[in-house]
Coordinates of C-alpha atoms and ligand atoms in Angstrom, one line a residue:
Chain A
X6 CA -3.3 6.6 30.3
X7 CA -4.9 5.2 27.2
X8 CA -3.6 5.8 23.5
X9 CA -6.7 5.6 21.3
X10 CA -6.2 5.4 17.3
X11 CA -9.2 5.2 14.9
X12 CA -9.0 5.6 11.0
X13 CA -12.2 4.5 10.1
X14 CA -13.2 8.0 8.7
X15 CA -10.3 10.5 9.1
X16 CA -7.3 9.9 11.1
X17 CA -7.8 10.5 14.7
X18 CA -5.6 9.9 17.8
X19 CA -5.7 10.7 21.4
X20 CA -4.2 10.1 24.9
X21 CA -6.5 9.9 27.9
X22 CA -6.2 9.3 31.4
X23 CA -8.0 6.0 32.6
X24 CA -10.9 8.2 33.8
X25 CA -11.4 9.3 30.3
X26 CA -10.0 12.7 30.7
X27 CA -8.1 14.2 27.7
X28 CA -4.4 14.4 27.9
X29 CA -3.7 15.0 24.1
X30 CA -5.5 14.8 20.9
X31 CA -4.6 15.1 17.2
X32 CA -6.6 14.5 14.1
X33 CA -6.8 14.9 10.4
X34 CA -10.2 15.0 8.7
X35 CA -9.0 14.0 5.5
X36 CA -10.8 10.7 4.4
X37 CA -7.7 9.6 2.7
X38 CA -3.9 9.8 3.4
X39 CA -4.2 7.7 6.5
X40 CA -0.7 6.3 6.0
X41 CA 0.8 9.7 5.4
X42 CA -0.4 11.4 8.4
X43 CA -0.7 8.6 11.3
X44 CA 3.1 8.8 12.4
X45 CA 3.1 12.5 12.9
X46 CA -0.2 12.4 14.6
X47 CA 0.9 9.7 16.7
X48 CA 4.4 11.5 17.6
X49 CA 2.4 14.5 18.7
X50 CA 0.4 12.8 21.5
X51 CA 2.8 9.8 22.4
X52 CA 4.2 9.9 25.8
X53 CA 5.5 7.7 28.6
X54 CA 2.8 6.2 30.9
X55 CA 0.6 4.8 28.3
X56 CA -0.8 1.4 29.6
X57 CA -3.3 0.5 26.8
X58 CA -3.5 1.2 23.2
X59 CA -7.2 1.2 21.8
X60 CA -7.8 0.3 18.1
X61 CA -10.8 1.5 16.4
X62 CA -11.9 -1.4 14.6
X63 CA -14.5 0.2 12.3
X64 CA -16.6 -0.2 10.3
X65 CA -14.8 2.0 7.7
X66 CA -13.3 2.0 4.3
X67 CA -10.9 -1.2 4.6
X68 CA -7.7 0.3 3.3
X69 CA -7.5 3.3 5.7
X70 CA -9.1 1.4 8.5
X71 CA -6.5 -1.3 8.5
X72 CA -3.6 1.4 8.9
X73 CA -4.8 2.7 12.2
X74 CA -5.2 -1.0 13.5
X75 CA -1.8 -1.7 12.3
X76 CA -0.3 1.5 14.0
X77 CA -2.3 0.7 17.4
X78 CA -1.2 -3.0 17.5
X79 CA 2.5 -2.1 16.6
X80 CA 2.6 0.8 19.2
X81 CA 1.2 -1.6 21.8
X82 CA 3.9 -4.2 20.9
X83 CA 6.8 -1.7 21.2
X84 CA 5.3 -0.8 24.7
X85 CA 4.5 -4.3 25.8
X86 CA 1.0 -3.1 26.6
X87 CA -2.5 -4.6 25.7
X88 CA -4.5 -3.7 22.9
X89 CA -8.3 -2.9 23.5
X90 CA -10.3 -3.3 20.3
X91 CA -13.5 -1.0 20.3
X92 CA -16.0 -0.8 17.5
X93 CA -15.8 2.7 16.0
X94 CA -19.4 3.5 16.2
X95 CA -19.3 3.4 20.1
X96 CA -17.2 6.5 20.1
X97 CA -20.0 8.4 18.0
X98 CA -22.6 7.0 20.2
X99 CA -21.1 8.1 23.5
X100 CA -20.9 11.5 22.1
X101 CA -24.4 11.6 21.2
X102 CA -25.3 10.5 24.6
X103 CA -23.3 13.1 26.2
X104 CA -25.3 15.6 24.1
X105 CA -28.3 14.2 25.6
X106 CA -30.1 11.8 22.9
X107 CA -32.6 9.7 24.4
X108 CA -34.2 6.5 23.3
X109 CA -32.9 4.4 20.4
X110 CA -30.8 6.1 17.7
X111 CA -28.7 5.0 15.1
X112 CA -25.1 5.9 14.2
X113 CA -24.7 6.0 10.4
X114 CA -21.5 6.4 8.5
X115 CA -20.6 6.1 4.9
X116 CA -19.5 2.7 3.6
X117 CA -18.8 3.7 -0.1
X118 CA -20.5 2.0 -2.8
X119 CA -23.8 3.6 -2.0
X120 CA -24.1 2.1 1.2
X121 CA -24.1 3.2 4.8
X122 CA -23.1 1.2 7.9
X123 CA -25.6 1.5 10.7
X124 CA -25.3 0.7 14.5
X125 CA -28.4 1.0 16.6
X126 CA -28.0 2.0 20.3
X127 CA -30.2 2.6 23.1
X128 CA -28.8 4.4 26.3
X129 CA -25.9 3.1 28.2
X130 CA -25.7 -0.2 30.1
X131 CA -24.5 -0.5 33.7
X132 CA -20.8 -0.1 32.8
X133 CA -21.6 3.3 31.1
X134 CA -21.2 1.9 27.8
X135 CA -23.4 2.8 24.8
X136 CA -25.9 -0.1 24.7
X137 CA -25.7 -1.8 21.3
X138 CA -29.2 -3.1 20.6
X139 CA -28.6 -4.3 16.7
X140 CA -25.4 -5.7 15.4
X141 CA -23.7 -3.4 12.8
X142 CA -24.9 -3.8 9.3
X143 CA -24.9 -2.4 5.9
X144 CA -27.9 -0.8 4.3
X145 CA -28.5 0.7 0.7
X146 CA -27.9 4.6 0.9
X147 CA -31.5 6.0 1.4
X148 CA -33.0 3.2 3.1
X149 CA -35.4 4.5 5.6
X150 CA -34.3 3.7 9.3
X151 CA -37.0 3.3 12.0
X152 CA -34.9 5.4 14.4
X153 CA -33.4 9.0 14.7
X154 CA -30.2 8.7 12.7
X155 CA -27.0 10.7 13.5
X156 CA -24.9 10.7 10.4
X157 CA -21.2 10.9 11.6
X158 CA -18.4 12.2 9.3
X159 CA -15.6 12.4 12.1
X160 CA -14.7 10.4 14.7
X161 CA -13.2 11.5 18.1
X162 CA -10.4 9.3 19.4
X163 CA -10.7 10.8 22.8
X164 CA -14.4 9.5 22.8
X165 CA -13.1 6.2 21.7
X166 CA -10.6 6.1 24.4
X167 CA -13.5 7.1 26.8
X168 CA -15.6 4.0 25.9
X169 CA -12.3 2.1 26.1
X170 CA -11.6 3.4 29.7
X171 CA -15.1 2.0 30.8
X172 CA -14.6 -1.4 29.0
X173 CA -11.2 -1.8 30.7
X174 CA -12.7 -0.8 34.1
X175 CA -15.4 -3.3 33.7
X176 CA -13.2 -5.8 32.5
X177 CA -15.0 -6.2 29.4
X178 CA -14.2 -6.7 25.8
X179 CA -16.2 -5.1 22.9
X180 CA -14.8 -6.3 19.9
X181 CA -12.7 -9.3 18.8
X182 CA -9.4 -9.0 16.7
X183 CA -10.9 -9.0 13.4
X184 CA -12.1 -5.4 12.0
X185 CA -15.6 -4.8 11.2
X186 CA -15.1 -5.3 7.6
X187 CA -19.0 -6.1 6.8
X188 CA -18.0 -7.1 3.4
X189 CA -16.2 -10.0 2.1
X190 CA -13.2 -9.5 -0.2
X191 CA -14.6 -8.5 -3.6
X192 CA -13.5 -11.3 -5.7
X193 CA -15.0 -13.9 -7.9
X194 CA -13.6 -17.6 -8.4
X195 CA -12.3 -17.8 -11.9
X196 CA -14.1 -19.8 -14.4
X197 CA -12.8 -21.5 -17.4
X198 CA -9.9 -19.3 -19.1
X199 CA -11.6 -17.1 -21.9
X200 CA -11.2 -18.1 -25.6
X201 CA -8.7 -15.9 -27.4
X202 CA -9.0 -17.0 -30.9
X203 CA -11.4 -15.0 -32.8
Chain B
X28 CA 29.1 -8.9 14.5
X29 CA 28.8 -5.3 14.3
X30 CA 26.6 -2.3 12.7
X31 CA 23.1 -1.0 13.5
X32 CA 20.3 -3.6 14.6
X33 CA 17.6 -3.1 12.0
X34 CA 13.9 -4.4 12.2
X35 CA 12.3 -4.5 8.4
X36 CA 8.7 -4.7 7.5
X37 CA 7.8 -5.9 4.3
X38 CA 4.2 -6.1 3.0
X39 CA 4.3 -5.2 -0.6
X40 CA 2.6 -8.2 -2.1
X41 CA 1.3 -11.3 -0.6
X42 CA 4.2 -12.3 1.8
X43 CA 4.5 -10.7 5.4
X44 CA 8.0 -10.5 5.7
X45 CA 9.7 -9.5 9.1
X46 CA 13.7 -9.3 9.0
X47 CA 16.2 -8.6 11.5
X48 CA 19.8 -7.9 10.7
X49 CA 22.9 -6.4 12.6
X50 CA 24.5 -4.5 9.7
X51 CA 25.1 -7.0 7.1
X52 CA 24.4 -10.2 9.3
X53 CA 21.1 -11.7 8.8
X54 CA 19.5 -12.5 12.5
X55 CA 15.9 -13.4 11.4
X56 CA 14.1 -14.0 8.2
X57 CA 10.4 -14.6 9.2
X58 CA 7.9 -14.9 6.4
X59 CA 4.1 -15.5 6.6
X60 CA 2.6 -15.9 3.2
X61 CA -1.2 -15.8 2.2
X62 CA -0.5 -17.8 -0.9
X63 CA -2.8 -20.4 0.3
X64 CA -5.8 -17.7 0.5
X65 CA -5.0 -16.8 -3.2
X66 CA -4.7 -20.3 -4.6
X67 CA -8.4 -20.5 -5.2
X68 CA -8.6 -17.3 -7.0
X69 CA -5.6 -18.1 -9.5
X70 CA -3.6 -15.0 -8.4
X71 CA -2.9 -12.6 -5.7
X72 CA -6.1 -10.8 -4.6
X73 CA -5.0 -7.4 -3.1
X74 CA -7.8 -7.2 -0.5
X75 CA -7.2 -10.7 0.6
X76 CA -3.3 -10.0 0.8
X77 CA -3.9 -6.9 2.8
X78 CA -6.2 -8.4 5.4
X79 CA -3.7 -11.4 5.8
X80 CA -1.0 -8.8 6.3
X81 CA -2.9 -7.3 9.3
X82 CA -3.4 -10.5 10.9
X83 CA 0.1 -11.8 10.5
X84 CA 2.1 -8.6 11.2
X85 CA 2.3 -8.7 15.1
X86 CA 2.8 -12.6 15.4
X87 CA 5.5 -12.3 12.7
X88 CA 7.3 -9.3 14.6
X89 CA 7.2 -11.4 17.8
X90 CA 8.6 -14.6 16.0
X91 CA 11.4 -12.4 14.3
X92 CA 12.5 -11.2 17.6
X93 CA 12.4 -14.5 19.2
X94 CA 14.3 -16.1 16.5
X95 CA 17.1 -13.1 16.5
X96 CA 17.3 -13.1 20.3
X97 CA 16.6 -9.3 20.7
X98 CA 14.3 -7.0 22.2
X99 CA 12.4 -4.2 20.6
X100 CA 14.2 -1.9 22.8
X101 CA 17.6 -3.2 21.4
X102 CA 16.6 -1.9 18.1
X103 CA 18.6 1.1 16.2
X104 CA 16.1 1.5 13.7
X105 CA 13.0 0.3 12.1
X106 CA 12.5 -0.1 8.2
X107 CA 9.7 -0.7 6.1
X108 CA 8.8 -1.1 2.4
X109 CA 7.0 2.3 1.0
X110 CA 6.7 0.9 -2.7
X111 CA 6.3 -0.3 -5.2
X112 CA 3.8 -3.0 -4.8
X113 CA 0.0 -3.1 -3.8
X114 CA -1.1 0.0 -2.3
X115 CA -3.5 -1.5 0.2
X116 CA -1.1 -4.2 1.2
X117 CA 1.8 -1.6 1.8
X118 CA -0.3 0.7 3.8
X119 CA -0.5 -2.2 6.6
X120 CA 3.3 -2.0 6.8
X121 CA 3.6 1.5 6.7
X122 CA 1.0 2.0 9.5
X123 CA 2.7 -0.9 11.5
X124 CA 6.2 0.6 11.1
X125 CA 5.0 4.3 12.0
X126 CA 3.3 2.8 15.2
X127 CA 6.3 0.7 16.1
X128 CA 8.9 3.6 15.6
X129 CA 6.7 6.2 17.5
X130 CA 6.1 3.6 20.5
X131 CA 9.7 3.0 20.6
X132 CA 11.2 6.5 19.6
X133 CA 13.4 4.8 17.2
X134 CA 14.3 6.3 13.7
X135 CA 12.3 5.0 10.8
X136 CA 13.8 4.1 7.2
X137 CA 11.1 4.2 4.6
X138 CA 12.8 2.1 1.5
X139 CA 12.4 0.9 -2.1
X140 CA 11.3 -2.6 -2.5
X141 CA 13.1 -3.2 -5.6
X142 CA 16.4 -2.0 -4.3
X143 CA 15.7 -4.1 -1.2
X144 CA 15.9 -7.1 -3.6
X145 CA 19.6 -6.1 -4.4
X146 CA 20.3 -5.5 -0.7
X147 CA 19.1 -9.1 -0.1
X148 CA 22.6 -10.2 -1.7
X149 CA 24.8 -8.5 0.9
X150 CA 23.4 -10.6 3.6
X151 CA 24.9 -13.7 2.0
X152 CA 27.7 -14.3 4.4
X153 CA 29.3 -16.9 2.0
X154 CA 29.6 -14.6 -0.9
X155 CA 32.3 -12.2 -1.8
X156 CA 31.4 -8.6 -1.4
X157 CA 29.0 -7.1 -3.9
X158 CA 31.0 -5.3 -6.6
X159 CA 29.5 -2.2 -8.5
X160 CA 28.4 -1.5 -11.1
X161 CA 26.2 -4.6 -11.6
X162 CA 23.2 -5.2 -13.5
X163 CA 20.4 -6.7 -11.6
X164 CA 17.4 -8.6 -13.1
X165 CA 14.4 -8.8 -10.5
X166 CA 11.7 -11.3 -11.6
X167 CA 8.6 -12.1 -9.4
X168 CA 5.0 -12.4 -9.8
X169 CA 4.8 -8.5 -9.1
X170 CA 7.6 -7.1 -11.1
X171 CA 10.0 -7.8 -13.7
X172 CA 12.8 -5.2 -13.9
X173 CA 16.2 -4.7 -15.4
X174 CA 18.5 -2.2 -13.2
X175 CA 21.8 -0.9 -13.6
X176 CA 23.2 -0.7 -10.1
X177 CA 26.3 1.8 -9.5
X178 CA 25.9 2.1 -6.0
X179 CA 23.2 0.4 -3.7
X180 CA 22.4 3.3 -1.5
X181 CA 22.8 6.3 -3.9
X182 CA 22.8 5.1 -7.7
X183 CA 20.2 2.7 -9.1
X184 CA 18.9 3.2 -12.7
X185 CA 16.0 1.7 -14.2
X186 CA 16.9 0.0 -17.6
X187 CA 13.6 -1.6 -18.4
X188 CA 10.5 -3.3 -17.0
X189 CA 7.5 -5.2 -17.9
X190 CA 4.9 -3.2 -20.0
X191 CA 2.0 -5.6 -19.0
X192 CA 2.4 -8.9 -16.8
X193 CA 5.2 -9.7 -14.8
X194 CA 6.9 -12.9 -15.5
X195 CA 5.8 -14.6 -12.6
X196 CA 2.1 -13.6 -13.4
X197 CA 2.6 -15.2 -16.9
X198 CA 3.4 -18.3 -15.4
X199 CA 0.3 -18.2 -13.1
X200 CA -1.8 -17.4 -16.0
X201 CA -0.4 -20.2 -18.4
X202 CA -0.7 -22.6 -15.7
X203 CA -4.5 -22.0 -15.4
X204 CA -4.7 -22.2 -19.1
X205 CA -2.9 -25.6 -18.9
X206 CA -5.5 -26.5 -16.0
X207 CA -2.7 -26.4 -13.3
X208 CA -3.2 -25.0 -10.0
X209 CA -1.8 -21.8 -8.5
X210 CA 1.1 -20.8 -7.9
X211 CA 2.1 -21.5 -11.6
X212 CA 5.8 -21.5 -11.6
X213 CA 6.6 -24.7 -9.8
X214 CA 3.5 -26.4 -11.6
X215 CA 4.8 -25.4 -15.0
X216 CA 8.2 -26.4 -14.0
X217 CA 6.8 -29.8 -12.9
X218 CA 4.8 -30.3 -16.0
X219 CA 8.0 -29.1 -18.2
X220 CA 10.2 -31.6 -16.9
X221 CA 9.8 -34.1 -19.6
X222 CA 8.9 -31.7 -22.4
X223 CA 10.9 -30.4 -25.3
X224 CA 11.6 -26.8 -25.0
X225 CA 12.0 -26.5 -28.8
X226 CA 8.7 -28.2 -29.5
X227 CA 6.8 -25.0 -30.3
X228 CA 8.3 -21.8 -30.9
X229 CA 6.3 -19.3 -28.9
X230 CA 6.9 -15.5 -29.5
X231 CA 9.8 -13.6 -27.6
X232 CA 7.9 -10.3 -26.4
X233 CA 9.5 -7.0 -27.4
X234 CA 12.3 -8.7 -29.3
X235 CA 11.8 -7.9 -32.9
X236 CA 14.4 -5.4 -34.4
X237 CA 11.7 -3.0 -34.5
X238 CA 10.7 -3.2 -30.8
X239 CA 14.1 -3.2 -29.8
X240 CA 14.7 0.4 -30.9
X241 CA 12.5 1.6 -28.2
X242 CA 12.0 -1.3 -25.7
X243 CA 15.7 -2.8 -25.6
X244 CA 15.4 -3.7 -22.0
X245 CA 11.7 -3.8 -21.5
X246 CA 9.6 -7.0 -21.3
X247 CA 6.1 -8.1 -22.3
X248 CA 4.4 -11.5 -21.4
X249 CA 0.9 -10.8 -22.4
X250 CA 1.4 -11.6 -25.9
X251 CA 3.2 -14.8 -25.0
X252 CA 0.4 -16.0 -22.8
X253 CA -2.0 -15.3 -25.6
X254 CA 0.0 -17.2 -28.0
X255 CA -0.1 -20.2 -25.8
X256 CA -3.8 -20.0 -25.3
X257 CA -4.4 -19.7 -28.8
X258 CA -2.0 -22.6 -29.7
X259 CA -4.1 -24.9 -27.3
X260 CA -7.3 -23.6 -28.9
X261 CA -6.0 -24.6 -32.3
X262 CA -4.9 -28.0 -31.1
X263 CA -8.2 -28.8 -29.3
X264 CA -10.0 -27.5 -32.4
X265 CA -8.2 -30.2 -34.6
X266 CA -8.9 -32.7 -32.2
X267 CA -5.4 -33.4 -31.1
X268 CA -4.4 -34.1 -27.6
X269 CA -2.7 -30.9 -25.8
X270 CA 0.8 -32.1 -25.1
X271 CA 1.2 -30.4 -21.8
X272 CA 4.8 -31.0 -21.3
X273 CA 5.9 -29.8 -24.5
X274 CA 3.6 -26.7 -24.2
X275 CA 4.9 -26.1 -20.5
X276 CA 8.5 -26.3 -21.7
X277 CA 8.2 -24.3 -24.7
X278 CA 6.5 -21.6 -23.0
X279 CA 8.9 -21.6 -20.1
X280 CA 12.0 -21.4 -22.6
X281 CA 10.3 -18.3 -24.2
X282 CA 10.4 -16.6 -20.8
X283 CA 13.7 -17.8 -19.7
X284 CA 15.1 -16.8 -23.2
X285 CA 13.7 -13.2 -23.1
X286 CA 14.9 -12.7 -19.4
X287 CA 18.4 -14.0 -20.2
X288 CA 19.0 -12.3 -23.6
X289 CA 17.9 -8.9 -22.3
X290 CA 19.8 -9.3 -19.1
X291 CA 23.0 -10.1 -20.9
X292 CA 22.4 -7.5 -23.6
X293 CA 22.5 -4.9 -20.8
X294 CA 25.8 -6.5 -19.5
X295 CA 27.4 -6.2 -23.0
X296 CA 26.0 -2.7 -23.9
X297 CA 26.9 -1.1 -20.7
X298 CA 30.3 -3.2 -20.2
X299 CA 29.3 -4.4 -17.0
X300 CA 30.6 -7.9 -16.3
X301 CA 28.2 -8.7 -13.4
X302 CA 24.8 -9.7 -13.1
X303 CA 22.6 -10.1 -9.8
X304 CA 19.4 -12.2 -9.7
X305 CA 16.4 -11.5 -7.3
X306 CA 12.9 -11.9 -7.0
X307 CA 10.7 -15.1 -6.5
X308 CA 11.0 -16.6 -10.1
X309 CA 14.7 -16.9 -9.5
X310 CA 13.7 -20.2 -7.8
X311 CA 12.8 -21.2 -11.4
X312 CA 16.0 -23.8 -11.9
X313 CA 15.6 -23.5 -15.7
X314 CA 16.1 -19.7 -15.5
X315 CA 19.0 -20.1 -13.2
X316 CA 20.7 -22.8 -15.6
X317 CA 20.0 -20.7 -18.8
X318 CA 21.4 -17.4 -17.3
X319 CA 24.4 -19.0 -15.8
X320 CA 25.4 -20.9 -19.0
X321 CA 24.9 -17.8 -21.2
X322 CA 26.5 -15.6 -18.8
X323 CA 29.6 -17.9 -18.7
X324 CA 29.9 -17.7 -22.3
X325 CA 29.7 -13.9 -22.4
X326 CA 32.2 -13.5 -19.3
X327 CA 29.8 -12.3 -17.1
X328 CA 29.8 -13.4 -13.4
X329 CA 26.5 -14.3 -11.9
X330 CA 25.4 -13.8 -8.4
X331 CA 22.1 -15.2 -6.8
X332 CA 21.3 -14.8 -3.1
X333 CA 19.9 -17.7 -1.3
X334 CA 16.4 -18.4 -2.3
X335 CA 15.0 -17.6 0.9
X336 CA 16.2 -13.8 0.4
X337 CA 15.1 -13.9 -3.3
X338 CA 11.4 -14.1 -2.4
X339 CA 9.8 -11.0 -1.1
X340 CA 11.1 -10.8 2.4
X341 CA 11.8 -8.2 5.3
X342 CA 15.3 -8.9 5.9
X343 CA 16.3 -7.2 2.6
X344 CA 14.4 -4.3 3.7
X345 CA 16.4 -4.1 7.1
X346 CA 19.6 -4.6 5.2
X347 CA 19.1 -1.7 2.7
X348 CA 18.2 0.6 5.9
X349 CA 21.2 -0.8 7.6
X350 CA 23.4 0.3 4.4
X351 CA 21.6 3.5 4.5
X352 CA 22.6 4.2 8.2
X353 CA 26.1 3.0 7.9
X354 CA 26.5 5.4 4.9
X355 CA 25.5 8.0 7.1
X356 CA 21.9 8.8 5.9
X357 CA 19.4 10.1 8.3
X358 CA 16.1 8.6 9.0
X359 CA 13.0 9.3 7.0
X360 CA 10.4 11.9 8.2
X361 CA 6.9 10.6 9.0
X362 CA 5.4 12.1 5.7
X363 CA 5.6 9.2 3.5
X364 CA 3.1 6.7 2.5
X365 CA 2.5 3.8 0.3
X366 CA 3.8 4.5 -3.3
X367 CA 2.6 1.8 -5.5
X368 CA 4.7 2.9 -8.5
X369 CA 7.5 4.1 -6.6
X370 CA 10.5 4.8 -8.9
X371 CA 13.7 2.7 -8.5
X372 CA 15.7 5.8 -8.4
X373 CA 14.1 6.6 -5.0
X374 CA 16.0 4.3 -2.7
X375 CA 15.1 6.0 0.5
X376 CA 11.7 7.5 0.7
X377 CA 11.0 11.0 2.4
X378 CA 14.7 11.6 3.9
X379 CA 14.8 14.3 6.4
Ligands
ZN411 ZN1 9.5 -8.4 -4.9

């Protein structure tokens, strides 16, 4: 079985078979409070026989996103099983493809600070994995996109697990260990100390 | 060697700390610090710290298990810092701790970081048992707190804390003013070595009679930092070469004086002849010297855990949880999150 964890939007966890069939699912749509709910949600779906832990790698607000990745990694460590990192937008893309979307389309999620995260897909590849045709990027809110847009406010961990199942079957890796931050930490190098004398 | 085997996760600031204890015996104290990544910013950047925690957690846990020669299945419990600290940094540890506890089916204890600093002391195998009540002075880059500890697991009271900068932060900021690199503590110490601590009389925050009424045990270091900056600007305006050694020594003396004076005032006021020191700034030798000297004169005994247990670490978190377990307390529910301002009275968070 596969455990998938995603906190890129709300908090979503699911356990599926290696064929992608859903065994158990639990989620909270709250875009905050990931740290509070992740334990109970995991406890509801966890069971013996899990062979892979899938981490949704974002994009998403950093603080929440990291909680799911940390939980998935620690779960994997506890069971001695591998972590499978999957970009979160793949889950939304697979759902859209199942719903029958054709041609090029964009998965769009809120990236805060009046920006959106955009991933452009086109069908699936030979392994049945959504075909990412442009790397995930940030755009200003309201930027016209040339392709049909699917705005996503909720992400299904079961869909994430299904993407992972196909990647595992094909022996492929869809993301590296680093979350899809898309932004550098928001800091400036200190200049000379400010004068304090009036 | 007896007692529960506990793994503690600490991510409240810039150190990813994983500790493993069996009861009061320290088996591993693994620390991965992101300090170098903060150096170019002159202080801890929360987002940089949180990113570093996520990367460091898994290898740190593996390293700690290796060092302690135990397996995750052997654990009796997992412990984690719920607060106080940097929210985004804390949440990485909370997420990992919950994932690990669910995965293993082990109980989880969410505990208070400040009380953890006190618990560090019981891991010192060479020290006699900790006696209660004791006053505790915890000084680091993230906090400056004075506590009245009547019992480690049930009764800790906050007497006072900093109203602005933490003492460690003051060292960092003054180091920057003096053109010294980060972290400021060791740099100021080095610069102060040949300086005269009495050369310049810098202000002692919240120490005037009028301040003492409301803030007897509180600290303030922001005014001191400004006073140092102003003093240097004046010297420069007058074309005098800044005596860095004297400024550093005098600044450090002002910090140390306030810390020691207030801590020993608490001991005297409350009739507690015991003072426990904790936090990374305790590494400052001058602070230890002055506190020990004045405490001796006041008939107060001073306890200082080994410095590797004074800085933020996971072993103290594991130690506190082990004490909770040994005193019969049940685990925390999973309902807790990160609480950046967790009060010190909440020793265990979200008990069932
Ligand atoms: Zn601390």
